mmCIF file of C-alpha atoms in Angstrom:
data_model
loop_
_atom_site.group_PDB
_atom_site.id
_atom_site.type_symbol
_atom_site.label_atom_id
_atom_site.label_comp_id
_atom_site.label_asym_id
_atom_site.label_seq_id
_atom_site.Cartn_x
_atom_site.Cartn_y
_atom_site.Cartn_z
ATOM 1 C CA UNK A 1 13.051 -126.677 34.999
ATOM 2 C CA UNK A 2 16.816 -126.503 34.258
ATOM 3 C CA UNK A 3 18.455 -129.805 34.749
ATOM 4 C CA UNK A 4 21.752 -129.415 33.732
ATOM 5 C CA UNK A 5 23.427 -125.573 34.366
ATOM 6 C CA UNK A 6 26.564 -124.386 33.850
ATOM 7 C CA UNK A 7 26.160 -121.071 36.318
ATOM 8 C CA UNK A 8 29.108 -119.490 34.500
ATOM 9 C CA UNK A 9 28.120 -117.953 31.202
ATOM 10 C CA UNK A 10 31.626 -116.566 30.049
ATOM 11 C CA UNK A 11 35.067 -117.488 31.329
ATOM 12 C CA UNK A 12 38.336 -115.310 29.784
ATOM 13 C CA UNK A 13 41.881 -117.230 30.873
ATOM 14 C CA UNK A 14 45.097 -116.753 29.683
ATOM 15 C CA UNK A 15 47.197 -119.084 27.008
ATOM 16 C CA UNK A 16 49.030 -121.738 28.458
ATOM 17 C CA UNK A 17 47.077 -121.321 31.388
ATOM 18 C CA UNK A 18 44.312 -123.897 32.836
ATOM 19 C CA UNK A 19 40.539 -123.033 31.857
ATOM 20 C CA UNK A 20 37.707 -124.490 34.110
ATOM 21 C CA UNK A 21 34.520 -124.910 33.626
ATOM 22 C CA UNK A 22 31.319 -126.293 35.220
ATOM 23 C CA UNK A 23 27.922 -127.943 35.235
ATOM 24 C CA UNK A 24 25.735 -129.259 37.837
ATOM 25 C CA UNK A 25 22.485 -131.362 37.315
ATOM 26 C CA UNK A 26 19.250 -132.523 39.128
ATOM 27 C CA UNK A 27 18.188 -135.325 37.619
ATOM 28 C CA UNK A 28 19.833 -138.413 38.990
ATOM 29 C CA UNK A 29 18.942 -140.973 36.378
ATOM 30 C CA UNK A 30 21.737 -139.326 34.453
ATOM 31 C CA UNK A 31 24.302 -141.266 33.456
ATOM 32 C CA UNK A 32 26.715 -140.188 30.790
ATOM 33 C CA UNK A 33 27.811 -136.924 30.485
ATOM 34 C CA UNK A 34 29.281 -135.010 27.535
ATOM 35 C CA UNK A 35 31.277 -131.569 26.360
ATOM 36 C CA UNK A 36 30.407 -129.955 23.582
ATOM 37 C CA UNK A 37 32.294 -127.112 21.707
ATOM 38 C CA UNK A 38 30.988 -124.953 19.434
ATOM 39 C CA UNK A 39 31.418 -122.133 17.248
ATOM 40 C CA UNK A 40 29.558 -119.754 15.729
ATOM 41 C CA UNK A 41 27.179 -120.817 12.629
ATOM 42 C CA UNK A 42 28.826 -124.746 13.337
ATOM 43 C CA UNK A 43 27.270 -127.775 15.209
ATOM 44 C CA UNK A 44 28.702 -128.911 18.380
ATOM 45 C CA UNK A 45 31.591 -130.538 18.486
ATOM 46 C CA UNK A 46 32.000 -133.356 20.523
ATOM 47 C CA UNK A 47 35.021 -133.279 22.996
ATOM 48 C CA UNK A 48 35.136 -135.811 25.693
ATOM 49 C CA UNK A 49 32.568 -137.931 27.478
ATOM 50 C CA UNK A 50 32.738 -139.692 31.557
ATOM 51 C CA UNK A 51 30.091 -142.460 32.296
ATOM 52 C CA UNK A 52 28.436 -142.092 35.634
ATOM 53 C CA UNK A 53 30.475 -144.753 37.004
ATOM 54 C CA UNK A 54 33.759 -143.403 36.182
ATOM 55 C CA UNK A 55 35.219 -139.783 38.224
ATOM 56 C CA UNK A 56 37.514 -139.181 35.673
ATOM 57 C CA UNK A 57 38.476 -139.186 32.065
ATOM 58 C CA UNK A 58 41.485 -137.811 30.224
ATOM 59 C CA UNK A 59 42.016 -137.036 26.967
ATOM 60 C CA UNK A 60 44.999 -135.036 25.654
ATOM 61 C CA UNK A 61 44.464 -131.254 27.009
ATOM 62 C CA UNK A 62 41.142 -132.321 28.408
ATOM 63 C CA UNK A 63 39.726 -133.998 32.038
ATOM 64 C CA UNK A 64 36.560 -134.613 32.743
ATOM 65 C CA UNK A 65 35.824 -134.848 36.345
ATOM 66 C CA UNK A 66 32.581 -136.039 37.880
ATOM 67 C CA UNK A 67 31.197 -135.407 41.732
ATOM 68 C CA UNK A 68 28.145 -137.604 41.553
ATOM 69 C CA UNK A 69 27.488 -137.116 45.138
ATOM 70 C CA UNK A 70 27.154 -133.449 44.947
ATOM 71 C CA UNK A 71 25.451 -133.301 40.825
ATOM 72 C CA UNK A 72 28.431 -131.593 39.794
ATOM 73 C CA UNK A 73 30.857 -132.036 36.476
ATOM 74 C CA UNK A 74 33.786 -130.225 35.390
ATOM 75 C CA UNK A 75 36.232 -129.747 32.307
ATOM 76 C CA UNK A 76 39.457 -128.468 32.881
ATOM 77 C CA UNK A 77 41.845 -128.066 29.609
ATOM 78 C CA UNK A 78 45.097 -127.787 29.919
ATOM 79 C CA UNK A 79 47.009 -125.484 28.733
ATOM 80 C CA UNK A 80 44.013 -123.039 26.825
ATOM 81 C CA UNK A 81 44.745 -122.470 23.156
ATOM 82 C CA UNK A 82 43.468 -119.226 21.210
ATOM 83 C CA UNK A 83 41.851 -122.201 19.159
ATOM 84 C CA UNK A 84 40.103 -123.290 21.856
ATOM 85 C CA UNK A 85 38.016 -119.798 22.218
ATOM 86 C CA UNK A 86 34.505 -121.365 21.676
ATOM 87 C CA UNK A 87 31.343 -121.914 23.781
ATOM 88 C CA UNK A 88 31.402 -125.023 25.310
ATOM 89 C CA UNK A 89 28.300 -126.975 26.541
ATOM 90 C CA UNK A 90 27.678 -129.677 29.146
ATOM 91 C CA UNK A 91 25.515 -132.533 28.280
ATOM 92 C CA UNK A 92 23.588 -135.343 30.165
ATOM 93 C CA UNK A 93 21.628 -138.491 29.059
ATOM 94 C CA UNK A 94 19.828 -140.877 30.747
ATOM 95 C CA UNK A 95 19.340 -144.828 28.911
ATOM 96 C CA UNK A 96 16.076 -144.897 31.306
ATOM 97 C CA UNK A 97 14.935 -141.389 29.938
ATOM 98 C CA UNK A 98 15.102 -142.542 26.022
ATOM 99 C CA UNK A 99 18.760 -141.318 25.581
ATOM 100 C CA UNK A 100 18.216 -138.001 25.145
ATOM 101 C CA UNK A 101 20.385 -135.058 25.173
ATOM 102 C CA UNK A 102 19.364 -132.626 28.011
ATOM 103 C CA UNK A 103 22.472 -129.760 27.498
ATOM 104 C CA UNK A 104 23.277 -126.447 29.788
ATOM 105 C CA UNK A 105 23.530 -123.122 28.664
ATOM 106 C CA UNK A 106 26.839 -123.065 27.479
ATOM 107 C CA UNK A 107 30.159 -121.424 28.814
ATOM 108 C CA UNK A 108 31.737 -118.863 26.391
ATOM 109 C CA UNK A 109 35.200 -119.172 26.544
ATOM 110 C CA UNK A 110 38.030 -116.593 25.394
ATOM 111 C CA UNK A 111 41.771 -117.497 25.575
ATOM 112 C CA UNK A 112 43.828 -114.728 25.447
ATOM 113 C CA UNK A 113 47.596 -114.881 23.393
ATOM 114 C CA UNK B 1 33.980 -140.193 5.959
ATOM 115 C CA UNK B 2 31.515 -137.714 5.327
ATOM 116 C CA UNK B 3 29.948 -135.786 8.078
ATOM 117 C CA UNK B 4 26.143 -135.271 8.847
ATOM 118 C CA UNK B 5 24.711 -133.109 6.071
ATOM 119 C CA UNK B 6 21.592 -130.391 7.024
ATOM 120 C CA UNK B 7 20.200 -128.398 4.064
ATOM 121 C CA UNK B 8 19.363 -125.700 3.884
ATOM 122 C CA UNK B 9 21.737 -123.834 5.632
ATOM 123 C CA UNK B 10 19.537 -120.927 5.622
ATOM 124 C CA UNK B 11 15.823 -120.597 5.180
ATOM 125 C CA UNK B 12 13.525 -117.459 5.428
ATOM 126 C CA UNK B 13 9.789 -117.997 5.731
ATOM 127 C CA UNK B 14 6.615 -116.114 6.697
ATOM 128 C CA UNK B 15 4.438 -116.498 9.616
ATOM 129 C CA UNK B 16 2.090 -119.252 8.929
ATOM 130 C CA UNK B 17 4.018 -121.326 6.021
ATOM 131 C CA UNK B 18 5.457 -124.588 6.660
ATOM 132 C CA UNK B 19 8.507 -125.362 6.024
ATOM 133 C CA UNK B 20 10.573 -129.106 5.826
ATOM 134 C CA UNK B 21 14.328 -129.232 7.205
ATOM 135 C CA UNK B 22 16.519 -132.205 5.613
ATOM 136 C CA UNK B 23 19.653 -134.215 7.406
ATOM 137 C CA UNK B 24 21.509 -137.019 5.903
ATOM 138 C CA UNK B 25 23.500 -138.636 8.617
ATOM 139 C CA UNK B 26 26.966 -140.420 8.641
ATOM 140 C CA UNK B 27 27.201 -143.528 6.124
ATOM 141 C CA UNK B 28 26.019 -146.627 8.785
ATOM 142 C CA UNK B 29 24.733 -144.333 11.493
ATOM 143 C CA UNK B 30 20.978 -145.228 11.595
ATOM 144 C CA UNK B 31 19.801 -142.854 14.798
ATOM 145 C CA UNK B 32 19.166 -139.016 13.841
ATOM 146 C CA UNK B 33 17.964 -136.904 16.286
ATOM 147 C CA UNK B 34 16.743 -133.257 15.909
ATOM 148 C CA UNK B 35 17.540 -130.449 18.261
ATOM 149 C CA UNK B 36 16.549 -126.718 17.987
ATOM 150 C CA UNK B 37 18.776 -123.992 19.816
ATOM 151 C CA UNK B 38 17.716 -120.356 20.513
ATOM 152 C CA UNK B 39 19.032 -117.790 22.260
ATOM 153 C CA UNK B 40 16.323 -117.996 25.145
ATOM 154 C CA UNK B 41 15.925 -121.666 25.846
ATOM 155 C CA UNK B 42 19.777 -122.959 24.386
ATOM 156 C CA UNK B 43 19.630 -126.292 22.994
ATOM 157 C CA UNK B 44 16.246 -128.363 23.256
ATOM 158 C CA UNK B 45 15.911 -131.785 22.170
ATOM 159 C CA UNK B 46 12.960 -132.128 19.603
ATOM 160 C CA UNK B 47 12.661 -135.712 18.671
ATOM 161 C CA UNK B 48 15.202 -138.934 17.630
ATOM 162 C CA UNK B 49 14.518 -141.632 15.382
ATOM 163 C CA UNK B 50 16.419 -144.806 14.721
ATOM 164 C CA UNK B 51 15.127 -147.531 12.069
ATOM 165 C CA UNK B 52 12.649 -145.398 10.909
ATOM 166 C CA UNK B 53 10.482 -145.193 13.776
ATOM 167 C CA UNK B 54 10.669 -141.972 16.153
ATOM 168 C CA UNK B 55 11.899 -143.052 19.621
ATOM 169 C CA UNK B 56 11.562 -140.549 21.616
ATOM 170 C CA UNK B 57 10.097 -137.136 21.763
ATOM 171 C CA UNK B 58 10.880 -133.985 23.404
ATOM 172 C CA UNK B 59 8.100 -131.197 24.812
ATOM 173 C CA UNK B 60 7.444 -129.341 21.742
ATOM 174 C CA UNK B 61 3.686 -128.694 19.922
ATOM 175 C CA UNK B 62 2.430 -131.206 17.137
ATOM 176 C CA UNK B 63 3.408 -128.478 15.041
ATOM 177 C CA UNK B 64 6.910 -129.779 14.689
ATOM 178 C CA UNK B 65 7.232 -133.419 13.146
ATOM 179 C CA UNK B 66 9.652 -135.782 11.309
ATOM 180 C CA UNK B 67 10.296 -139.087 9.942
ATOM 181 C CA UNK B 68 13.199 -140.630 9.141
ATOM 182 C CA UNK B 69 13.239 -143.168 5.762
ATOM 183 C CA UNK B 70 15.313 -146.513 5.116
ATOM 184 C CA UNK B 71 18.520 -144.884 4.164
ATOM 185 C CA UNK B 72 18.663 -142.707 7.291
ATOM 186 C CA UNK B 73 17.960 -139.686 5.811
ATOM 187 C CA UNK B 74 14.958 -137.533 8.199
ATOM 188 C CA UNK B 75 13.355 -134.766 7.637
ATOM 189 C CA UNK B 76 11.456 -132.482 10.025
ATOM 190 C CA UNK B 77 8.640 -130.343 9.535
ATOM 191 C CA UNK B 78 7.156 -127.329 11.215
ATOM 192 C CA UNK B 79 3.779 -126.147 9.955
ATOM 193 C CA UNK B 80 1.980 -122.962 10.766
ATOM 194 C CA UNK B 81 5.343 -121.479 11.264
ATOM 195 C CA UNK B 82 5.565 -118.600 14.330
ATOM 196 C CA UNK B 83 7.761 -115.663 14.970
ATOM 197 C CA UNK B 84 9.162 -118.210 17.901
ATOM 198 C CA UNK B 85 10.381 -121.161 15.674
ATOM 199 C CA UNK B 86 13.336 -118.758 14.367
ATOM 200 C CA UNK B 87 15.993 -121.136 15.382
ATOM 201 C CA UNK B 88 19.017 -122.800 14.474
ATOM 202 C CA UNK B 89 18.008 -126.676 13.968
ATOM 203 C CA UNK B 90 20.342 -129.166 14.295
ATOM 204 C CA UNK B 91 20.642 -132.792 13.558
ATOM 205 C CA UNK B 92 22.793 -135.481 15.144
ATOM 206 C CA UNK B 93 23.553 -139.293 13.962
ATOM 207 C CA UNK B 94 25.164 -141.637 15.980
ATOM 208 C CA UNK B 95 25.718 -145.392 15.213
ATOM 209 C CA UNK B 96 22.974 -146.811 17.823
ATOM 210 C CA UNK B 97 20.689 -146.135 20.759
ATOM 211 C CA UNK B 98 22.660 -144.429 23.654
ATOM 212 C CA UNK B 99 24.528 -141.738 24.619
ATOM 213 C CA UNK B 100 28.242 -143.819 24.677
ATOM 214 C CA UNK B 101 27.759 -143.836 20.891
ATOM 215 C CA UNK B 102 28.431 -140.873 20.858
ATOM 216 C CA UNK B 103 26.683 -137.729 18.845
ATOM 217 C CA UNK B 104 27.956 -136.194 15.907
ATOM 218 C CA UNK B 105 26.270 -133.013 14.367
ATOM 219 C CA UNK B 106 25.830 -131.234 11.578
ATOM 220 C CA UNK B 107 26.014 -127.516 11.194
ATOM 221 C CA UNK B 108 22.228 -126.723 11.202
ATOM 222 C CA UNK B 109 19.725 -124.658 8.846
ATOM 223 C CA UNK B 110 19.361 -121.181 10.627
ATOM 224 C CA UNK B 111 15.095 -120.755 9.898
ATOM 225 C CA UNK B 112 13.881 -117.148 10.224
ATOM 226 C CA UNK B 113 10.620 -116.502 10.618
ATOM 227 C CA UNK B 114 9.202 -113.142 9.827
#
């Protein structure tokens, strides 16, 4: 039982141009989400985090935006970096559910120069 | 500052040995928490510890245990190893209880099993 997906498992954009990506979840007792980046033979890297009673949350080249009616997240960075070619994963918690990291698949990302 | 520290970084064993994974988290973080990522099931939370008692525990065998001592060093262990438990292991600290803390992780030990 996937809680937390991120449908899209590769996303190719263009430099300077906007990347999206997104995650839905099930569980509502989720309340802080996270973005991960990672690269190969590293651990995650955190990127930017939104509490569940926030919709937004802004940090240099990346929002966070969260649809807590429909279960959905998204991270847009803006503009994409060659640096930023990584694959980035979606994370939920819940403080009622032991804090726990319950991540998606991962989006693999490739900005082109 | 340093970061969170996993060794090995690599580990070969054979089916049926056991084998014990180290982390030493950030300086003052006292929560470590253990995930294990694979190519089929992505990144699945094993099992978190803070103070030196495990808090929480995700759906994996008994096979796979840990413990975490006063300095906030943990270890993990995986006996009777299987061709399935080839996995890159990771380890996260964070200052306290909660997701807001935020995570931060190390790089892993990649265990092959063969």
């Amino acid at each position: 039982d996937q809680q937390v997906k991120q449908n899209s498992p590769s996303l190719s954009v263009q430099e300077g141009r906007i990347s999206i990506l997104n995650c839905d979840y099930t569980n509502s007792m989720f309340d802080y989400f996270l973005w991960y980046k990672k690269y190969p033979a590293e651990g995650p890297t955190f990127l930017i985090s939104i509490s569940s009673i926030k919709d937004k949350n802004e940090d240099g080249r990346f929002t966070v935006f969260l649809n807590k009616s429909a279960k959905h997240l998204s991270l847009h960075i803006v503009p994409s970096q060659p640096g930023d070619s990584a694959v980035y994963f979606c994370a939920a918690s819940a403080r009622a559910a032991g804090n726990k990291l319950t991540f998606g698949g991962g989006t693999r990302v490739l900005v082109k120069p | 500052k340093a970061g969170v520290t996993q060794t090995p970084r690599y580990l070969i064993k054979t089916r049926g040995q056991q084998v014990t994974l180290s982390c030493s988290p950030i300086s003052g973080h006292r929560s470590v928490s253990w995930y294990q990522q694979t190519p089929g099931q992505g990144l699945q939370f094993l099992f978190e510890y803070f103070s030196e008692t495990q808090r929480n525990k995700g759906n994996f065998p008994g096979r796979f245990s840990g413990r975490q001592f006063s300095n906030s060093r943990s270890e993990m262990n995986v006996s009777t190893l299987e061709l399935g438990d080839s996995a890159l292991y990771l380890c996260a600290s964070s200052p306290g209880r909660g997701a807001n803390y935020g995570y931060t992780f190390g790089s892993g030990t990649r265990l092959t099993v063969v």
